[in-house]
Structure formats: C-alpha cells, structure tokens
Amino acid sequence: MALKVLVGCKRVIDYAVKIRIKPDKLGVVTEGVKHSMNPFDEIAVEEAMRMKEAKLVNEIIVVSCGPAQAMETIRTALAMGADRGIHVEIPVDQMDTFQPLHVSKVLAKLAEKEKVDIVMLGKLAIDDDSNQTAQMTASLLDWPQGVFASKIDKTDAGLEIIREVDGGLETIRTTLPAVLSADLRLNEPRYATLPNIMKAKKKKVVKMTPADLGVDMAPRIQVVSVEDPPVREAGQTVADVDDLVAKLKDKGFSSA
C-alpha cells in the first residue's frame, strides 16, 4: 500500500548569515536578512522523495507556517518534487510568539485532516534549536515516533529506523502511522532543477490560518532576553608544564 506523507518545512535565517540581536533584546533581526529552508527539513523532503521514487509513497504534502515569504520555502520543496503545499499564514508580528507547541498542534490537525501515514520533519530548526516539534506532534496524535533518524526502511509491519543516540546507533521498529525526524546523515538533499522550479509554480498550494484548524495561538513561553554569547578571551602560550600548572592555579582551575 502506497503511503501519504506530510513534511514540515520551516523558513529560517540562512545558515551563512551573521545573526544580529534586536535593540530590545527580545529576538533577532529578520528584516532584510536572507532566509532559506531549514537544512534538516530539506533532508526530510529528500527522504520523502526517495520513498516516493521507491514506490512506497504516492503523495507528498509540504506545509510551512509563517508570513507571506514562507511561500518561497514551499515552492522550493515543490521544486524538489513534492506534490502540493499548505501555507499556514502567521502574521509577521506574531512570529516571535509562534512556538513549537503551536506548530505541533497545526501539524497534528493537518495529519488528521489529510489522513497521512507519516509526518516527516527535520530533527530541529537551526534558528531556535528547540528540537521539540516532532516529539510533541507524536504525543498529540498518540503515534509512535522515530526521531534523529539516520536510516529509514519500510517493513511489512511498518518502519525500521536507525537513529543516532549519544552512545552510537539505535534500531527501532514502529507501526504506521508514525512521526519521524531527520538527522544530518539520513541523506544528501538534491538540488531543484530549472524545469522542476518552473513546474513548482503550477502546483497547488492551499492557504489557511491556525484559527481554521482550531489552534490556539496564545504563547506558553515568554522570552525574557536574547543575548550575544560572551566574547572569547585570547589564548596564552606557556613555556612548560610547570608554567601551565601555575596559570591554572592562578585562574582557580587546579588545587593540586
């Protein structure tokens, strides 16, 4: 039986951009800054495409939550080969309080509405590094989860997933439907070709709001302050081991 996959794609500040803190210290500057698809979400789209090419999946739906510019992220995923898109519109002035729990609720509602078999996400977004959305989505749906996946195989009973953990690799088996999150080594995403970029412009994208899905947008977390990391002090050279030990004692790092 061919499967239906819902893939989450977040629009984030591009990884090559130097981040600047807002003057009010409640977030980072996003205006006039280059954005792109979250790299881990690109890996999730690629894995869904490979499953489709293996005849395991018959439809890939991509969803992005964000302002009007999030449409660019959806079009990128469509150019990679996804079939259709959903844009959940979030006003720019609400993006700072749009949190992982809200995203999870949106994804859970869409998964139920679209009757998908797999929800596929990146393991985290490179802007907030929360690493929460896949886990909370699975909890809301009461579905099994395979997070930090570095290899995914279809079995008669469901899926076999090799996941990266602190001690090495762990193999788990899940039934379907399930929620998955992609780790860095799952695959190498493809580049969208010019013909596919042109085709993506004609693919269907539905627009909706969280209210259309019955999702409460009240923030659960308050950002108190966003700070730059402390400037790293310059290193020092030492003449020998005795000099090193003496300097460590002076800094209070050694009592020997």
mmCIF file of C-alpha atoms in Angstrom:
data_model
loop_
_atom_site.group_PDB
_atom_site.id
_atom_site.type_symbol
_atom_site.label_atom_id
_atom_site.label_comp_id
_atom_site.label_asym_id
_atom_site.label_seq_id
_atom_site.Cartn_x
_atom_site.Cartn_y
_atom_site.Cartn_z
ATOM 1 C CA MET A 1 0.000 0.000 0.000
ATOM 2 C CA ALA A 2 1.428 3.386 -1.035
ATOM 3 C CA LEU A 3 1.675 5.954 1.739
ATOM 4 C CA LYS A 4 0.854 9.629 2.116
ATOM 5 C CA VAL A 5 3.500 11.835 3.760
ATOM 6 C CA LEU A 6 3.207 15.277 5.361
ATOM 7 C CA VAL A 7 6.551 17.123 5.508
ATOM 8 C CA GLY A 8 7.117 20.228 7.623
ATOM 9 C CA CYS A 9 9.342 22.930 6.088
ATOM 10 C CA LYS A 10 10.399 25.929 8.148
ATOM 11 C CA ARG A 11 11.681 29.217 6.748
ATOM 12 C CA VAL A 12 14.765 30.213 8.762
ATOM 13 C CA ILE A 13 17.549 32.759 8.554
ATOM 14 C CA ASP A 14 20.150 31.331 6.177
ATOM 15 C CA TYR A 15 22.980 29.459 7.924
ATOM 16 C CA ALA A 16 25.622 31.761 6.357
ATOM 17 C CA VAL A 17 24.092 34.966 7.773
ATOM 18 C CA LYS A 18 25.630 36.621 10.839
ATOM 19 C CA ILE A 19 22.870 36.908 13.432
ATOM 20 C CA ARG A 20 22.136 40.328 14.987
ATOM 21 C CA ILE A 21 20.191 40.856 18.212
ATOM 22 C CA LYS A 22 17.275 43.321 18.188
ATOM 23 C CA PRO A 23 17.780 46.510 20.247
ATOM 24 C CA ASP A 24 15.009 45.414 22.647
ATOM 25 C CA LYS A 25 16.830 42.068 23.187
ATOM 26 C CA LEU A 26 13.630 40.085 22.647
ATOM 27 C CA GLY A 27 14.664 38.404 19.392
ATOM 28 C CA VAL A 28 16.922 38.611 16.360
ATOM 29 C CA VAL A 29 16.764 40.891 13.336
ATOM 30 C CA THR A 30 14.888 39.216 10.455
ATOM 31 C CA GLU A 31 14.050 42.198 8.240
ATOM 32 C CA GLY A 32 16.216 42.451 5.133
ATOM 33 C CA VAL A 33 18.011 39.210 6.008
ATOM 34 C CA LYS A 34 18.410 36.243 3.645
ATOM 35 C CA HIS A 35 16.206 33.270 4.535
ATOM 36 C CA SER A 36 16.138 29.689 3.262
ATOM 37 C CA MET A 37 14.585 26.323 4.092
ATOM 38 C CA ASN A 38 15.785 24.809 7.349
ATOM 39 C CA PRO A 39 18.555 22.349 6.291
ATOM 40 C CA PHE A 40 17.134 19.463 8.341
ATOM 41 C CA ASP A 41 13.744 19.991 6.677
ATOM 42 C CA GLU A 42 15.456 19.746 3.284
ATOM 43 C CA ILE A 43 16.701 16.332 4.372
ATOM 44 C CA ALA A 44 13.135 15.378 5.361
ATOM 45 C CA VAL A 45 11.814 16.421 1.924
ATOM 46 C CA GLU A 46 14.577 14.459 0.220
ATOM 47 C CA GLU A 47 13.794 11.318 2.226
ATOM 48 C CA ALA A 48 10.111 11.592 1.320
ATOM 49 C CA MET A 49 11.124 11.931 -2.337
ATOM 50 C CA ARG A 50 13.322 8.834 -2.157
ATOM 51 C CA MET A 51 10.448 6.878 -0.626
ATOM 52 C CA LYS A 52 8.223 8.046 -3.482
ATOM 53 C CA GLU A 53 10.813 7.029 -6.071
ATOM 54 C CA ALA A 54 10.909 3.593 -4.415
ATOM 55 C CA LYS A 55 7.113 3.369 -4.930
ATOM 56 C CA LEU A 56 6.500 3.396 -1.165
ATOM 57 C CA VAL A 57 4.786 6.810 -1.198
ATOM 58 C CA ASN A 58 2.188 8.106 -3.618
ATOM 59 C CA GLU A 59 1.769 11.681 -2.360
ATOM 60 C CA ILE A 60 3.979 14.219 -0.568
ATOM 61 C CA ILE A 61 2.351 17.265 1.029
ATOM 62 C CA VAL A 62 4.594 20.038 2.348
ATOM 63 C CA VAL A 63 3.473 22.538 4.966
ATOM 64 C CA SER A 64 5.092 25.736 6.180
ATOM 65 C CA CYS A 65 3.865 28.077 8.907
ATOM 66 C CA GLY A 66 4.858 31.700 8.539
ATOM 67 C CA PRO A 67 4.335 35.047 6.791
ATOM 68 C CA ALA A 68 3.812 35.507 3.052
ATOM 69 C CA GLN A 69 7.510 34.823 2.394
ATOM 70 C CA ALA A 70 7.057 31.231 3.636
ATOM 71 C CA MET A 71 5.551 30.568 0.209
ATOM 72 C CA GLU A 72 9.124 30.631 -1.160
ATOM 73 C CA THR A 73 10.028 27.743 1.151
ATOM 74 C CA ILE A 74 7.003 25.768 -0.014
ATOM 75 C CA ARG A 75 7.890 26.390 -3.676
ATOM 76 C CA THR A 76 11.431 25.157 -3.007
ATOM 77 C CA ALA A 77 10.056 21.888 -1.601
ATOM 78 C CA LEU A 78 7.660 21.580 -4.549
ATOM 79 C CA ALA A 79 10.578 22.092 -6.932
ATOM 80 C CA MET A 80 12.385 19.229 -5.175
ATOM 81 C CA GLY A 81 9.433 17.035 -6.130
ATOM 82 C CA ALA A 82 6.669 17.384 -3.524
ATOM 83 C CA ASP A 83 3.137 17.174 -4.930
ATOM 84 C CA ARG A 84 1.263 20.010 -3.211
ATOM 85 C CA GLY A 85 1.643 22.527 -0.429
ATOM 86 C CA ILE A 86 -0.177 24.035 2.532
ATOM 87 C CA HIS A 87 0.692 27.527 3.759
ATOM 88 C CA VAL A 88 -0.479 28.224 7.316
ATOM 89 C CA GLU A 89 -0.332 32.008 7.427
ATOM 90 C CA ILE A 90 1.180 33.614 10.537
ATOM 91 C CA PRO A 91 1.379 37.436 10.616
ATOM 92 C CA VAL A 92 4.901 38.842 10.887
ATOM 93 C CA ASP A 93 4.097 40.492 14.230
ATOM 94 C CA GLN A 94 3.109 37.098 15.711
ATOM 95 C CA MET A 95 6.154 35.137 14.584
ATOM 96 C CA ASP A 96 8.133 35.883 17.767
ATOM 97 C CA THR A 97 5.403 34.225 19.869
ATOM 98 C CA PHE A 98 4.717 31.351 17.436
ATOM 99 C CA GLN A 99 6.237 28.448 19.342
ATOM 100 C CA PRO A 100 6.960 24.727 18.758
ATOM 101 C CA LEU A 101 3.765 23.692 20.559
ATOM 102 C CA HIS A 102 1.712 25.770 18.103
ATOM 103 C CA VAL A 103 3.499 24.138 15.159
ATOM 104 C CA SER A 104 2.886 20.690 16.646
ATOM 105 C CA LYS A 105 -0.818 21.394 17.031
ATOM 106 C CA VAL A 106 -1.032 22.619 13.424
ATOM 107 C CA LEU A 107 0.786 19.529 12.142
ATOM 108 C CA ALA A 108 -1.373 17.184 14.212
ATOM 109 C CA LYS A 109 -4.571 18.766 12.885
ATOM 110 C CA LEU A 110 -3.318 18.588 9.291
ATOM 111 C CA ALA A 111 -2.189 14.977 9.720
ATOM 112 C CA GLU A 112 -5.687 14.033 10.828
ATOM 113 C CA LYS A 113 -7.373 16.138 8.156
ATOM 114 C CA GLU A 114 -5.218 14.787 5.317
ATOM 115 C CA LYS A 115 -5.218 11.222 6.713
ATOM 116 C CA VAL A 116 -1.466 10.887 6.248
ATOM 117 C CA ASP A 117 0.599 7.846 7.191
ATOM 118 C CA ILE A 118 3.851 9.636 8.034
ATOM 119 C CA VAL A 119 4.655 13.089 9.399
ATOM 120 C CA MET A 120 8.272 13.847 8.452
ATOM 121 C CA LEU A 121 10.230 16.746 9.984
ATOM 122 C CA GLY A 122 13.788 17.893 10.440
ATOM 123 C CA LYS A 123 15.131 16.982 13.882
ATOM 124 C CA LEU A 124 15.389 20.693 14.754
ATOM 125 C CA ALA A 125 15.379 24.153 13.226
ATOM 126 C CA ILE A 126 18.721 25.969 13.080
ATOM 127 C CA ASP A 127 17.218 29.241 14.331
ATOM 128 C CA ASP A 128 15.821 28.247 17.741
ATOM 129 C CA ASP A 129 17.356 24.736 18.119
ATOM 130 C CA SER A 130 14.270 23.663 20.080
ATOM 131 C CA ASN A 131 14.178 20.004 18.947
ATOM 132 C CA GLN A 132 10.602 19.673 20.240
ATOM 133 C CA THR A 133 8.156 19.687 17.337
ATOM 134 C CA ALA A 134 8.372 16.060 16.180
ATOM 135 C CA GLN A 135 8.116 14.699 19.708
ATOM 136 C CA MET A 136 5.129 16.882 20.660
ATOM 137 C CA THR A 137 3.369 16.141 17.358
ATOM 138 C CA ALA A 138 3.679 12.404 18.039
ATOM 139 C CA SER A 139 2.318 12.925 21.540
ATOM 140 C CA LEU A 140 -0.675 14.959 20.338
ATOM 141 C CA LEU A 141 -1.506 12.324 17.719
ATOM 142 C CA ASP A 142 -0.653 9.398 20.035
ATOM 143 C CA TRP A 143 1.509 7.966 17.225
ATOM 144 C CA PRO A 144 4.867 6.185 17.551
ATOM 145 C CA GLN A 145 7.932 8.304 16.820
ATOM 146 C CA GLY A 146 11.314 7.710 15.195
ATOM 147 C CA VAL A 147 13.409 10.812 15.841
ATOM 148 C CA PHE A 148 17.041 11.556 14.870
ATOM 149 C CA ALA A 149 16.666 9.054 12.010
ATOM 150 C CA SER A 150 19.811 8.281 10.014
ATOM 151 C CA LYS A 151 18.223 5.412 8.033
ATOM 152 C CA ILE A 152 14.590 4.514 7.319
ATOM 153 C CA ASP A 153 13.372 1.248 5.797
ATOM 154 C CA LYS A 154 9.831 0.074 5.080
ATOM 155 C CA THR A 155 8.859 -3.298 6.569
ATOM 156 C CA ASP A 156 5.709 -5.401 6.353
ATOM 157 C CA ALA A 157 4.727 -4.261 9.852
ATOM 158 C CA GLY A 158 5.661 -0.587 9.424
ATOM 159 C CA LEU A 159 9.113 1.013 9.551
ATOM 160 C CA GLU A 160 12.592 0.118 10.768
ATOM 161 C CA ILE A 161 14.559 3.187 11.800
ATOM 162 C CA ILE A 162 18.213 3.546 12.718
ATOM 163 C CA ARG A 163 18.539 6.582 14.947
ATOM 164 C CA GLU A 164 21.542 8.441 16.274
ATOM 165 C CA VAL A 165 21.872 8.487 20.055
ATOM 166 C CA ASP A 166 24.657 9.622 22.390
ATOM 167 C CA GLY A 167 26.126 6.129 22.646
ATOM 168 C CA GLY A 168 26.048 5.329 18.916
ATOM 169 C CA LEU A 169 23.167 3.945 16.824
ATOM 170 C CA GLU A 170 19.845 2.504 17.953
ATOM 171 C CA THR A 171 17.494 0.434 15.770
ATOM 172 C CA ILE A 172 13.771 0.675 16.445
ATOM 173 C CA ARG A 173 10.675 -0.663 14.688
ATOM 174 C CA THR A 174 7.392 1.248 14.554
ATOM 175 C CA THR A 175 3.933 0.671 13.202
ATOM 176 C CA LEU A 176 2.187 3.197 10.981
ATOM 177 C CA PRO A 177 1.085 5.949 11.159
ATOM 178 C CA ALA A 178 4.200 7.469 12.699
ATOM 179 C CA VAL A 179 6.117 10.719 13.193
ATOM 180 C CA LEU A 180 9.752 10.847 12.021
ATOM 181 C CA SER A 181 12.517 13.426 12.286
ATOM 182 C CA ALA A 182 15.554 13.526 10.013
ATOM 183 C CA ASP A 183 19.127 13.665 11.266
ATOM 184 C CA LEU A 184 22.049 15.063 9.292
ATOM 185 C CA ARG A 185 23.316 11.750 7.918
ATOM 186 C CA LEU A 186 19.964 10.472 6.629
ATOM 187 C CA ASN A 187 20.719 11.657 3.063
ATOM 188 C CA GLU A 188 22.151 14.398 0.851
ATOM 189 C CA PRO A 189 19.315 16.630 -0.472
ATOM 190 C CA ARG A 190 19.054 17.143 -4.211
ATOM 191 C CA TYR A 191 19.167 20.491 -5.981
ATOM 192 C CA ALA A 192 15.997 21.601 -7.710
ATOM 193 C CA THR A 193 16.405 21.670 -11.492
ATOM 194 C CA LEU A 194 15.172 24.586 -13.613
ATOM 195 C CA PRO A 195 12.354 22.528 -15.228
ATOM 196 C CA ASN A 196 11.146 21.436 -11.785
ATOM 197 C CA ILE A 197 11.312 25.023 -10.497
ATOM 198 C CA MET A 198 9.030 26.042 -13.368
ATOM 199 C CA LYS A 199 6.670 23.117 -12.689
ATOM 200 C CA ALA A 200 6.507 24.046 -9.000
ATOM 201 C CA LYS A 201 4.870 27.373 -9.880
ATOM 202 C CA LYS A 202 1.832 25.471 -11.177
ATOM 203 C CA LYS A 203 1.470 23.098 -8.232
ATOM 204 C CA LYS A 204 -1.413 23.646 -5.841
ATOM 205 C CA VAL A 205 -0.810 25.483 -2.558
ATOM 206 C CA VAL A 206 -3.709 25.910 -0.113
ATOM 207 C CA LYS A 207 -3.665 28.828 2.324
ATOM 208 C CA MET A 208 -5.200 28.698 5.793
ATOM 209 C CA THR A 209 -4.729 30.089 9.298
ATOM 210 C CA PRO A 210 -4.288 28.407 12.692
ATOM 211 C CA ALA A 211 -7.848 29.506 13.513
ATOM 212 C CA ASP A 212 -9.113 27.478 10.548
ATOM 213 C CA LEU A 213 -7.621 24.419 12.249
ATOM 214 C CA GLY A 214 -8.859 25.369 15.714
ATOM 215 C CA VAL A 215 -5.347 26.038 17.050
ATOM 216 C CA ASP A 216 -4.992 28.439 19.979
ATOM 217 C CA MET A 217 -2.161 30.897 19.314
ATOM 218 C CA ALA A 218 -1.675 32.056 22.933
ATOM 219 C CA PRO A 219 2.063 31.861 23.779
ATOM 220 C CA ARG A 220 3.118 29.413 26.508
ATOM 221 C CA ILE A 221 6.674 30.718 26.843
ATOM 222 C CA GLN A 222 7.886 34.272 27.460
ATOM 223 C CA VAL A 223 11.259 35.358 26.103
ATOM 224 C CA VAL A 224 12.931 37.393 28.836
ATOM 225 C CA SER A 225 16.120 38.346 26.990
ATOM 226 C CA VAL A 226 18.202 37.327 23.971
ATOM 227 C CA GLU A 227 21.949 37.918 24.377
ATOM 228 C CA ASP A 228 25.056 37.541 22.231
ATOM 229 C CA PRO A 229 27.448 34.871 23.545
ATOM 230 C CA PRO A 230 30.354 36.285 25.566
ATOM 231 C CA VAL A 231 33.433 37.250 23.577
ATOM 232 C CA ARG A 232 36.048 34.527 23.828
ATOM 233 C CA GLU A 233 39.271 35.609 25.532
ATOM 234 C CA ALA A 234 42.525 35.315 23.634
ATOM 235 C CA GLY A 235 44.641 32.239 24.339
ATOM 236 C CA GLN A 236 48.012 32.292 26.072
ATOM 237 C CA THR A 237 51.190 30.340 25.403
ATOM 238 C CA VAL A 238 53.126 28.664 28.215
ATOM 239 C CA ALA A 239 56.793 27.777 28.380
ATOM 240 C CA ASP A 240 56.429 24.352 30.026
ATOM 241 C CA VAL A 241 54.159 22.155 32.172
ATOM 242 C CA ASP A 242 55.103 23.937 35.393
ATOM 243 C CA ASP A 243 54.083 27.265 33.850
ATOM 244 C CA LEU A 244 50.771 25.721 32.714
ATOM 245 C CA VAL A 245 50.017 24.371 36.198
ATOM 246 C CA ALA A 246 50.851 27.735 37.756
ATOM 247 C CA LYS A 247 48.480 29.573 35.416
ATOM 248 C CA LEU A 248 45.698 27.048 36.075
ATOM 249 C CA LYS A 249 46.147 27.599 39.825
ATOM 250 C CA ASP A 250 46.022 31.371 39.355
ATOM 251 C CA LYS A 251 42.714 31.001 37.489
ATOM 252 C CA GLY A 252 41.325 28.704 40.163
ATOM 253 C CA PHE A 253 41.113 25.653 37.880
ATOM 254 C CA SER A 254 43.510 23.489 39.877
ATOM 255 C CA SER A 255 44.244 22.982 43.539
ATOM 256 C CA ALA A 256 46.978 20.368 43.068
#
